[in-house]
CSV table of C-alpha atoms in Angstrom, one decimal:
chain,number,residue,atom,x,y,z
A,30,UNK,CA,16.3,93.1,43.2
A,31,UNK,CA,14.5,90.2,45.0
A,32,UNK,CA,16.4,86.9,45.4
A,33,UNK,CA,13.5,84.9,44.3
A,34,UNK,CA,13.5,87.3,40.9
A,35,UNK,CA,17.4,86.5,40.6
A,36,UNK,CA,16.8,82.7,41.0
A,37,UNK,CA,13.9,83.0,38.2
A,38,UNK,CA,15.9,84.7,35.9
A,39,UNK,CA,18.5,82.7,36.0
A,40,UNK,CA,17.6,79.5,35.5
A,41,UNK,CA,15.1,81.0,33.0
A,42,UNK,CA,17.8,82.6,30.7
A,43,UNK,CA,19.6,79.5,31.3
A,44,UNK,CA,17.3,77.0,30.3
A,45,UNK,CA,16.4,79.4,27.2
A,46,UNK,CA,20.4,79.4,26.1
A,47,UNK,CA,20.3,75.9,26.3
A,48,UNK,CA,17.5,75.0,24.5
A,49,UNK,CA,18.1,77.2,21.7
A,50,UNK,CA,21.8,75.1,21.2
A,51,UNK,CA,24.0,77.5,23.3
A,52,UNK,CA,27.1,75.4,24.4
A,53,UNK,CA,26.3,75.3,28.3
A,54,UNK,CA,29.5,77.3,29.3
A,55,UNK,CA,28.1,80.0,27.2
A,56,UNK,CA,24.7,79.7,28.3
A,57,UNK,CA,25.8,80.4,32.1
A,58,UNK,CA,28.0,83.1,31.2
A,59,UNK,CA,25.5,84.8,29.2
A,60,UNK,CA,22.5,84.3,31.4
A,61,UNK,CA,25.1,85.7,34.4
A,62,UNK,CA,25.8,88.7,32.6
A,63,UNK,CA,22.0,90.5,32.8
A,64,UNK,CA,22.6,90.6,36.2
A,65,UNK,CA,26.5,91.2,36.6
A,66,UNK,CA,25.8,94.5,34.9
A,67,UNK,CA,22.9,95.4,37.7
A,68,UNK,CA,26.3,94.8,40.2
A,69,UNK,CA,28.8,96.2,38.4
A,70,UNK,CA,28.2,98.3,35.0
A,71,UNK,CA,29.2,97.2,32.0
A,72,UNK,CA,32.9,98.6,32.2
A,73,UNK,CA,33.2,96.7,35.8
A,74,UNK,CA,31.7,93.6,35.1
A,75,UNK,CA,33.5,93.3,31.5
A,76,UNK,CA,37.3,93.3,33.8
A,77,UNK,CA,35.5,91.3,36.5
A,78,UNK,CA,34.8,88.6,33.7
A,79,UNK,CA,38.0,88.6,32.5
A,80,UNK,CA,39.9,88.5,35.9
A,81,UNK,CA,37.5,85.5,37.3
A,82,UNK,CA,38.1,83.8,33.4
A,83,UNK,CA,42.5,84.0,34.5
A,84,UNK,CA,41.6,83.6,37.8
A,85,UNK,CA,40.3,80.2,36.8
A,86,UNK,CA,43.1,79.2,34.8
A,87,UNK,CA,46.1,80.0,37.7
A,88,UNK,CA,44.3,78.6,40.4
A,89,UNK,CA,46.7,75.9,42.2
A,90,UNK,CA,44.4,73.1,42.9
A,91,UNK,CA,42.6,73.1,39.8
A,92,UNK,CA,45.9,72.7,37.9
A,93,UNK,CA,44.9,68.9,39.3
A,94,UNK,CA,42.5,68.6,36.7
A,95,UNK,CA,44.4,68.7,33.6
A,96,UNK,CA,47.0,66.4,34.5
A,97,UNK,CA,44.5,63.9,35.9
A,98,UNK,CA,42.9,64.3,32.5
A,99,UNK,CA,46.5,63.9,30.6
A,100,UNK,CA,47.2,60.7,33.1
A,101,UNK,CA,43.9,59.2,31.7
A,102,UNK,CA,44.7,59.8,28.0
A,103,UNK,CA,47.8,58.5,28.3
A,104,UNK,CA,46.7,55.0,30.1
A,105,UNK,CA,43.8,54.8,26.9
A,106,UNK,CA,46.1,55.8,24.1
A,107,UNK,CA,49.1,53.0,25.5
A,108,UNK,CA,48.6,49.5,26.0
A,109,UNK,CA,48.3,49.8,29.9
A,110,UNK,CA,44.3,50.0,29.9
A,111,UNK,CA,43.5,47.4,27.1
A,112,UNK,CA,46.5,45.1,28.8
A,113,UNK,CA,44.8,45.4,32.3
A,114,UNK,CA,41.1,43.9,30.6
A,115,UNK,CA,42.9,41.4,28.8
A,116,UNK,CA,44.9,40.5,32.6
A,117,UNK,CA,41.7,40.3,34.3
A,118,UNK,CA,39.6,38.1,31.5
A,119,UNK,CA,42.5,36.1,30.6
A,120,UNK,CA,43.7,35.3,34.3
A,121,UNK,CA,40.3,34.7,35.5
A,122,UNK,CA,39.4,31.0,34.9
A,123,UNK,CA,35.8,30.9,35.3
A,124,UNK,CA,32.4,31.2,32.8
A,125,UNK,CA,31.9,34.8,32.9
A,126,UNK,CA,35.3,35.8,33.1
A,127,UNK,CA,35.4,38.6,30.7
A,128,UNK,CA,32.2,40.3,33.0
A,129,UNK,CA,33.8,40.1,35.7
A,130,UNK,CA,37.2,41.6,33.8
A,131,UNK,CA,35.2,44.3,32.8
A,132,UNK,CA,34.5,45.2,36.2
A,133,UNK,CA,37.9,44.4,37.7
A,134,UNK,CA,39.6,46.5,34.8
A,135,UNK,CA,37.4,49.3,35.6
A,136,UNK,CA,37.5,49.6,38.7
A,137,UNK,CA,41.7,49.5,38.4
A,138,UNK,CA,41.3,52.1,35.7
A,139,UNK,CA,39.3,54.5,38.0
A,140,UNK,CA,42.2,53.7,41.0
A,141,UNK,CA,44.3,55.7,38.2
A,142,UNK,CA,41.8,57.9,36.0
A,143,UNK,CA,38.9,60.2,37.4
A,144,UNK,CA,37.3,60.3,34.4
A,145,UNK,CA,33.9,58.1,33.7
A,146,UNK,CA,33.8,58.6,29.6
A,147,UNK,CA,37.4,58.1,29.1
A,148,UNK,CA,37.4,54.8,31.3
A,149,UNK,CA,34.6,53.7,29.0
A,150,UNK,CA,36.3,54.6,26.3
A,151,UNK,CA,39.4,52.6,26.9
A,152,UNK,CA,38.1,49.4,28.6
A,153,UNK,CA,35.1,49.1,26.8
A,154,UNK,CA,37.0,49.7,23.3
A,155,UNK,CA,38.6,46.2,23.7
A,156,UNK,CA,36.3,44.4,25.9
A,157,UNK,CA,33.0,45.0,23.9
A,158,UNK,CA,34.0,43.4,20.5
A,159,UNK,CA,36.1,41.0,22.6
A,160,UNK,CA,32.9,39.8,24.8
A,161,UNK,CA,30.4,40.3,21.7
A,162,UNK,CA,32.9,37.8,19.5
A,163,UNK,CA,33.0,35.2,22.9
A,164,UNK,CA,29.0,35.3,22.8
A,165,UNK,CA,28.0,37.2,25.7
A,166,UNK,CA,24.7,39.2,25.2
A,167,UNK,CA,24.3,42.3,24.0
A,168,UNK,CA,22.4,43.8,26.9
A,169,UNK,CA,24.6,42.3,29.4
A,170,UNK,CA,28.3,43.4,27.7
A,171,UNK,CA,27.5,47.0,26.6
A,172,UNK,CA,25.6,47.4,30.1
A,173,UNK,CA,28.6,46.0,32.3
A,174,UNK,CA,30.9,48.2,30.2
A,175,UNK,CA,28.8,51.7,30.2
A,176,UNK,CA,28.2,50.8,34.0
A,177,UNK,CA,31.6,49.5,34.6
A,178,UNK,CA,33.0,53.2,33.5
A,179,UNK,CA,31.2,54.7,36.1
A,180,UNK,CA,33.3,53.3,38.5
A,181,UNK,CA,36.3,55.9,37.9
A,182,UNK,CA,33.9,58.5,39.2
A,183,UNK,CA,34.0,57.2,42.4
A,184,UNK,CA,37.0,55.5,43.3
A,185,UNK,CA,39.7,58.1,43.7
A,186,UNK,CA,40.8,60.3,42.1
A,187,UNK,CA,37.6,61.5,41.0
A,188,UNK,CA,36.8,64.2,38.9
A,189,UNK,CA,33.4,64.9,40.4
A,190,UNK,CA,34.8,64.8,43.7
A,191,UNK,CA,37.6,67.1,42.8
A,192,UNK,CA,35.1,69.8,41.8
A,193,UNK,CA,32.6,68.9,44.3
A,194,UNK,CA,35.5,69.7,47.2
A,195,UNK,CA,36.1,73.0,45.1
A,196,UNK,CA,32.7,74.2,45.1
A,197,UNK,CA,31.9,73.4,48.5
A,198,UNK,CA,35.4,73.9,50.4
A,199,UNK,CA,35.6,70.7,51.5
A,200,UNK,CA,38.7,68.7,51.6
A,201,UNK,CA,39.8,66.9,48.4
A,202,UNK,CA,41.8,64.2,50.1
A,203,UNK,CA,38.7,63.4,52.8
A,204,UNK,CA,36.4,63.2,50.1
A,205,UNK,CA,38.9,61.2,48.1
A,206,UNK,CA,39.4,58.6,50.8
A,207,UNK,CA,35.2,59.0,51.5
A,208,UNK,CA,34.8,57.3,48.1
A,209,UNK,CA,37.4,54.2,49.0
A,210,UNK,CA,34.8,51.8,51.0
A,211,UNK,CA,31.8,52.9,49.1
A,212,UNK,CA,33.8,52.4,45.5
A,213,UNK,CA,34.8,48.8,46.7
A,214,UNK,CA,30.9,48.0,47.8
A,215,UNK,CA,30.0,49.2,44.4
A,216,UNK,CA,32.6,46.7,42.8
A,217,UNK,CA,31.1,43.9,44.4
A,218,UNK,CA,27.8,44.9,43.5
A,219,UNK,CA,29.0,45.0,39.7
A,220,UNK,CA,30.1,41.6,40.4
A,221,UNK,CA,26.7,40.4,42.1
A,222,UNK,CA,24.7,41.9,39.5
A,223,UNK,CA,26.7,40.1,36.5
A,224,UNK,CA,26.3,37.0,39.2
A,225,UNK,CA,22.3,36.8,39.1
A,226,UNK,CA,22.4,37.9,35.4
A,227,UNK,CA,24.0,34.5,34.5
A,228,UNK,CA,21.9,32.4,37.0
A,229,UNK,CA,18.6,34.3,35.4
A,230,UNK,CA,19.4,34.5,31.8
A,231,UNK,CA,22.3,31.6,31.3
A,232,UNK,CA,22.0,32.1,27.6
A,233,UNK,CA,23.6,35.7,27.9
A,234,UNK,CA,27.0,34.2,29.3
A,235,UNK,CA,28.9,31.5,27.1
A,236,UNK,CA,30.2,27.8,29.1
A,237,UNK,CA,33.8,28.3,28.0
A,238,UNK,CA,35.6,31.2,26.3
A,239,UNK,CA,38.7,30.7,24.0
A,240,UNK,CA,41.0,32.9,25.7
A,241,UNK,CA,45.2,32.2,25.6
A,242,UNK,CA,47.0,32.7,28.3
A,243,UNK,CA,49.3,35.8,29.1
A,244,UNK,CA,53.1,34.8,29.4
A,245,UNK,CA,54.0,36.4,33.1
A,246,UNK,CA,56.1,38.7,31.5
A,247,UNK,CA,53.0,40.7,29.9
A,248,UNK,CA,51.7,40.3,33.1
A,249,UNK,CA,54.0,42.5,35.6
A,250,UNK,CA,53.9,44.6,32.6
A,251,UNK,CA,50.1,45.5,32.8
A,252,UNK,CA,49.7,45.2,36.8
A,253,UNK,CA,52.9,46.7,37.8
A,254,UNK,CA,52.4,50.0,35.9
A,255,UNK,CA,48.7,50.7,37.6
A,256,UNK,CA,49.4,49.6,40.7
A,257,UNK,CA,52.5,51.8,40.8
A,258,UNK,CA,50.5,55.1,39.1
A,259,UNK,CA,47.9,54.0,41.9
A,260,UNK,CA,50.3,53.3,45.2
A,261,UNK,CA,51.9,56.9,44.3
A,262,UNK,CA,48.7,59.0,43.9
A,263,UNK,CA,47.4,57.2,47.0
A,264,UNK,CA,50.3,57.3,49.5
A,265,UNK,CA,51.3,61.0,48.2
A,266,UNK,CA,48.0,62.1,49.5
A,267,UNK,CA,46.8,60.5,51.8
A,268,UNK,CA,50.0,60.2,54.1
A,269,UNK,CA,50.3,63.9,53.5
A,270,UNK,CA,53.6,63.7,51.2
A,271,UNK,CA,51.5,66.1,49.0
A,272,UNK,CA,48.6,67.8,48.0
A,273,UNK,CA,46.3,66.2,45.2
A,274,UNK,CA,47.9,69.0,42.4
A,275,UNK,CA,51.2,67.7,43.5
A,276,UNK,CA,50.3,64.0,43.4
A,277,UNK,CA,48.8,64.7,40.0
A,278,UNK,CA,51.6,65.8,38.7
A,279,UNK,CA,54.4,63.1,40.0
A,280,UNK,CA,52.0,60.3,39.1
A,281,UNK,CA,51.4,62.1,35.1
A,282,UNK,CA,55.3,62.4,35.2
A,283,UNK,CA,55.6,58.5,36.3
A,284,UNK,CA,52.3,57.8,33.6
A,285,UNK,CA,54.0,59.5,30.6
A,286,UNK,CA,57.9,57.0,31.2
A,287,UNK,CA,55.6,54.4,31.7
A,288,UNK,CA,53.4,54.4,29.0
A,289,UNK,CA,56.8,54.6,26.9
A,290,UNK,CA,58.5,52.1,28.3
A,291,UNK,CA,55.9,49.1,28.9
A,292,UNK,CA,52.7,50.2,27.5
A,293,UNK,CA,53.9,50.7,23.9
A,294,UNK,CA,52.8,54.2,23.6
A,295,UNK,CA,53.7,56.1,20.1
A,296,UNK,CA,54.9,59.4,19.5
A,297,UNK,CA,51.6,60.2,17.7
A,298,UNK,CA,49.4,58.7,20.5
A,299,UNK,CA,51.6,61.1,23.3
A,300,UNK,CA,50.2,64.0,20.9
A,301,UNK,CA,46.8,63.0,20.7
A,302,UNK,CA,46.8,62.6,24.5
A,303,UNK,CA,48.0,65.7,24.9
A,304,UNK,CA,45.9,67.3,22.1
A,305,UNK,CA,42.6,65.7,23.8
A,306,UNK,CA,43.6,67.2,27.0
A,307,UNK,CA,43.6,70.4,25.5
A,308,UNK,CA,40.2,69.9,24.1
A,309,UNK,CA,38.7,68.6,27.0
A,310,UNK,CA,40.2,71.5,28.9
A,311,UNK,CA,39.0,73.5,27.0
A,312,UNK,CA,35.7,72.8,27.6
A,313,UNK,CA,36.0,72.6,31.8
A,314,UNK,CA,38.1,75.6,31.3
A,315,UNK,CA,35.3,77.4,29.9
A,316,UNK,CA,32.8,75.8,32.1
A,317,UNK,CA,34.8,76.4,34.9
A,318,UNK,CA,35.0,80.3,34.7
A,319,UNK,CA,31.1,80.6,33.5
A,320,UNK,CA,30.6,78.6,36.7
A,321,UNK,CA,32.2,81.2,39.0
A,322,UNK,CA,30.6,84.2,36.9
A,323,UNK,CA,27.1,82.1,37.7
A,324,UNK,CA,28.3,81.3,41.4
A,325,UNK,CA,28.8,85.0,42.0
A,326,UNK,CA,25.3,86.5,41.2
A,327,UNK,CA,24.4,83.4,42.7
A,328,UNK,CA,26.4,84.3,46.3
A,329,UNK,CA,25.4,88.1,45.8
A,330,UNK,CA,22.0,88.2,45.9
A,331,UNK,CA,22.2,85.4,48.7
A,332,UNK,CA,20.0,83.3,46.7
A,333,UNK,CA,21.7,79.6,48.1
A,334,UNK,CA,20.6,81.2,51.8
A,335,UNK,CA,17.5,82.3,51.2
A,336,UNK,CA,16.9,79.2,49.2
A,337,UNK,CA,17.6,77.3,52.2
A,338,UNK,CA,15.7,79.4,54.6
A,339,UNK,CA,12.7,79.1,52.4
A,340,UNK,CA,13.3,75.3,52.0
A,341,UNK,CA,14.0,74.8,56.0
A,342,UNK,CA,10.6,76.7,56.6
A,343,UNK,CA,8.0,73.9,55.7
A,344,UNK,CA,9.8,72.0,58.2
A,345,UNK,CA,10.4,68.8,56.5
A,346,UNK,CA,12.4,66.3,57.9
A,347,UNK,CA,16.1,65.9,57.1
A,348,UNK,CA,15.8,62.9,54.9
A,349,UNK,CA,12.5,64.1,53.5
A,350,UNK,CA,15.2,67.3,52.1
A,351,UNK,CA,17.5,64.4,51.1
A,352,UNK,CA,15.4,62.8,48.9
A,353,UNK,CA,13.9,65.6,47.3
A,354,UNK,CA,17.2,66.4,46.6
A,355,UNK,CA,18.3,63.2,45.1
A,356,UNK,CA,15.3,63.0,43.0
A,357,UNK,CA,16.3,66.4,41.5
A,358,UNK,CA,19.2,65.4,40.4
A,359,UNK,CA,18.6,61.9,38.9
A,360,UNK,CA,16.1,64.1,36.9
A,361,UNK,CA,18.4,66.6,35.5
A,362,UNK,CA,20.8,64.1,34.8
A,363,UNK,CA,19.0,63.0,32.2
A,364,UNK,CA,19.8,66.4,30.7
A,365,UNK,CA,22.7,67.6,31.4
A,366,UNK,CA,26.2,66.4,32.1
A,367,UNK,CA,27.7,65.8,36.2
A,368,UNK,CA,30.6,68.5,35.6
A,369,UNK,CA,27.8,71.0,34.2
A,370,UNK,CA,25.3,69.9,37.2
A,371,UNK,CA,27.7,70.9,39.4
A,372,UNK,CA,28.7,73.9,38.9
A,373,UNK,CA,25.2,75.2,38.2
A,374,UNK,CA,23.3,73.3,40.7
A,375,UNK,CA,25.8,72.8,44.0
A,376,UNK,CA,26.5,76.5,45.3
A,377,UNK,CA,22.6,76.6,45.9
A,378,UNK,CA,22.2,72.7,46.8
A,379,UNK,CA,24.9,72.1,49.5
A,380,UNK,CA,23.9,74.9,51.8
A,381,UNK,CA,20.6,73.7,51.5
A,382,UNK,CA,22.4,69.8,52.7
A,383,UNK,CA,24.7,71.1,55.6
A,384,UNK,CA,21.5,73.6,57.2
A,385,UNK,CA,19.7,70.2,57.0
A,386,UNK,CA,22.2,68.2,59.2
A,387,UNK,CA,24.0,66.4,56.6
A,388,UNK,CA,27.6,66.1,56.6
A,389,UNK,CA,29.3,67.4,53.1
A,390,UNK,CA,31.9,64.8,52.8
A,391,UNK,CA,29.5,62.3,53.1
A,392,UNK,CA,26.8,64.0,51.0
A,393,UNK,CA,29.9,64.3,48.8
A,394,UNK,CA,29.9,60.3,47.7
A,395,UNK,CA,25.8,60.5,48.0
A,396,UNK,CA,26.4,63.4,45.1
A,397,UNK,CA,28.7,61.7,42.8
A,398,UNK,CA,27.1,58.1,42.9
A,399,UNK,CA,24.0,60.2,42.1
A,400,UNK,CA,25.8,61.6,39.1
A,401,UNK,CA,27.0,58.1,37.9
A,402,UNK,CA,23.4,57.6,37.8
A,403,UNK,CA,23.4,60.4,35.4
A,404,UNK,CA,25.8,59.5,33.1
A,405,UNK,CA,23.7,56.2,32.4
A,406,UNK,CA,20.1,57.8,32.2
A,407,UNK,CA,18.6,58.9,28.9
A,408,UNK,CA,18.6,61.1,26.9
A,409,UNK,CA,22.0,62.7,27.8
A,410,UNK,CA,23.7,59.7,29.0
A,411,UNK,CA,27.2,60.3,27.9
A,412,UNK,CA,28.4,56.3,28.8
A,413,UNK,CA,25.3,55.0,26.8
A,414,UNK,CA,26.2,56.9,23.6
A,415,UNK,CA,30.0,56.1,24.1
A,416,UNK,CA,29.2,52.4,24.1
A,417,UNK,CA,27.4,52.1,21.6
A,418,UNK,CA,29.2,54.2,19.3
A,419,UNK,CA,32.4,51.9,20.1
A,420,UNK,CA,29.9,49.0,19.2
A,421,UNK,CA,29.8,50.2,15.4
A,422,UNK,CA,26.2,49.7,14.8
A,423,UNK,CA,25.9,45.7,16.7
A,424,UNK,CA,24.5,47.3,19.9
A,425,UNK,CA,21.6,49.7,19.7
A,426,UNK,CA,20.9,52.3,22.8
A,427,UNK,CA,18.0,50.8,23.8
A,428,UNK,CA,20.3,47.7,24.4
A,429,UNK,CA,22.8,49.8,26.3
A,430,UNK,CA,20.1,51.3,28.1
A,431,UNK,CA,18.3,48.0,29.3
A,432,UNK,CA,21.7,46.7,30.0
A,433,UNK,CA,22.4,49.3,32.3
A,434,UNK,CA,19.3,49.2,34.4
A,435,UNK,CA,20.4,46.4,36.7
A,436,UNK,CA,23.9,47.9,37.6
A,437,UNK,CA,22.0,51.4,38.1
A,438,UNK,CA,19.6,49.6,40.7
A,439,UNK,CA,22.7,48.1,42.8
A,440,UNK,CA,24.0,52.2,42.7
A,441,UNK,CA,20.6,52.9,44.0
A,442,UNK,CA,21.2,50.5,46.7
A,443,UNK,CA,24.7,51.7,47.6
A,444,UNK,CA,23.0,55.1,48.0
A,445,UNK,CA,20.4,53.7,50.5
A,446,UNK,CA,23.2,51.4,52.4
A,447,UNK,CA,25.0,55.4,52.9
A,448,UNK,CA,21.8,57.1,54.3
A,449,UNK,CA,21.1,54.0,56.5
A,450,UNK,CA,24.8,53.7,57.8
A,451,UNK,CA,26.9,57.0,57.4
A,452,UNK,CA,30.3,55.9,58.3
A,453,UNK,CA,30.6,53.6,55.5
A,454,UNK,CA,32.0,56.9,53.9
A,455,UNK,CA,33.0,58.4,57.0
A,456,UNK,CA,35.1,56.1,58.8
A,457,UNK,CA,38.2,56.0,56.6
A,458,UNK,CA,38.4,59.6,56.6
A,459,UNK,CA,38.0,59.7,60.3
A,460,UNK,CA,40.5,56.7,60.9
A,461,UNK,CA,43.3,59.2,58.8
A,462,UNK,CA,42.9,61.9,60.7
């Protein structure tokens, strides 16, 4: 069978399982199948399924997922997340304070959590009614917020760039420490954005905000625990102490005694954390095994080569690939999910980058600032929904949309900043080794 024919088919069968209302786990595994059986028979591919599905759910380094996911839940279901906002808005003694909380209390969250809809979920639970009560406008508190989540996706550890390194082979602690500089630029940018927004619409930031002061005690309470959870993950991996799965674990370990001792967590929010974790595993778990199912008609029919040799043959120009590339995906993530776009979309895609010139640890935090850009783009923006869901009906989507447009254009702008000077992601990586 033709590669081209392969490619077709899949994506075909795939679309066709989606748009019916196939979860998209099932609708890879069942548009992998067809061809599976051309492989293997029925028999073969039916143990082959089955052995990739364990294989999956054993394998070492992604056994850093879940416990980055449990770490997360645990921060939004204590006190520690909602403690850090109220640090960073209260501390902050200037108009606009609670903005630029939002940011600052994101961007600590995502030093701790790699997840982008469970760091809007826990900053953006407090800060939203809390900025909407002070006055701030609509567009400009549920837009710092669903933006302000993103920022877990890049600043280490990051989910996307855990599962990027997997499916390219690239190395999780380089691409962690890629996304350092770039994560701090971004923060800035937040802050910038918020900036002009007050000097251009004044009317959307209140003079003064009514905000008591927090005793010094609460203080060390909310700081100390992040920038602990942080230190560890960051020192473990990065001086070589461990490997991310290890790190993982000691810093859940350090997460679950902390969230007891200072952050007020109950015994029924420990069991929702952990009960979440199971569900969202459950998911990625699933996804994660159709993904490799996919991956493997993918890799046997040499479709991501000939792809690539196809591409490489109309002799475009390296950046010309690039932004094809990028336009691609800010498309399709406005339908699908980053975790889902990756595992259908990068075993063809980075092939395609490396034969081009690019290197993959760079493209790397290109890739997953592009997918922040998803998870703010309509229809299938998860942030947008989660923000105005936590809004209870005082923020529409279309106000969570415009609100987001600003932040989304200083993303755009980080991305450019990368393609015109590289070794903003590359130089911290290259300065550890």
């Amino acid at each position: 069978m033709e590669w081209y024919v392969v490619g077709l088919g899949l994506l075909g069968l795939l679309m066709l399982f989606i748009s019916i209302g196939l979860p998209i786990p099932f609708a890879l595994a069942a548009a992998s199948l067809p061809f599976l059986w051309q492989i293997q028979g029925w028999k073969t591919s039916i143990v082959s399924s089955e052995l990739k599905l364990w294989g999956v759910w054993i394998d070492y380094i992604l056994l850093a997922v879940p416990l980055f996911v449990f770490l997360g839940e645990l921060i939004g279901k204590s006190k520690i997340g909602p403690n850090l906002y109220q640090f960073l808005h209260q501390g902050v003694r200037l108009r606009g304070s609670a903005a630029y909380g939002s940011i600052g209390a994101s961007a600590g969250f995502g030093a701790v959590c790699g997840s982008s809809m469970v760091g809007a979920l826990t900053i953006g639970g407090v800060a939203l009614p809390e900025m909407l009560r002070l006055g701030y406008g609509k567009r400009l508190s549920s837009g710092v917020l669903a933006a302000g989540g993103t920022l877990s996706v890049l600043i280490p550890p990051s989910l996307i760039l855990l599962f990027y390194g997997i499916v390219t082979d690239q190395s999780i602690g380089d691409l962690f420490i890629a996304g350092v500089i770039p994560g701090i630029i971004l923060v800035s940018s937040f802050v910038v954005v918020v900036l002009i927004w007050g000097i251009l619409r004044p009317e959307d930031i209140p003079g003064s905000e009514d905000a008591a002061k927090m005793p010094m005690r609460m203080i060390v309470a909310t700081v100390g625990p992040v920038m602990l959870i942080g230190l560890v993950i960051t020192v473990a991996i990065y001086a070589g102490i461990a490997t991310p799965t290890e790190a993982a674990a000691v810093a859940a370990s350090l997460t679950v005694l902390l969230a007891f001792w200072v952050g007020g967590l109950t015994w029924q929010g420990f069991k929702e954390a952990i009960f979440s974790t199971m569900r969202t595993m459950g998911y990625l778990g699933l996804l994660l095994s159709a993904g490799v199912l996919f991956g493997f008609v993918l890799t046997y029919y040499r479709v991501p080569q000939q792809f690539t040799e196809l591409f490489l043959s109309f002799d475009l120009s390296p950046y010309t690939v690039l932004a094809i590339v990028l336009v691609f995906y800010i498309i399709l993530g406005m339908f699908l999910e980053p975790v889902s776009m990756t595992f259908i979309t990068l075993p063809t895609i980075y092939p395609l980058m490396s034969a081009a010139g690019f290197d993959l640890i760079w493209f790397g935090v290109v890739y997953t600032i592009t997918m922040e850009i998803a998870v703010l783009t309509p229809p299938v923006g998860l942030n947008l929904y989660v923000i105005q869901a936590i809004s209870r009906d005082q923020v529409t989507i279309g106000d969570v949309i415009m609100g987001c447009l600003p932040f989304i254009g200083a993303m755009i702008l980080l991305i450019a900043v990368l393609i015109v000077a590289p070794d903003v992601a590359l130089w911290l990586p290259e300065q550890m080794r």
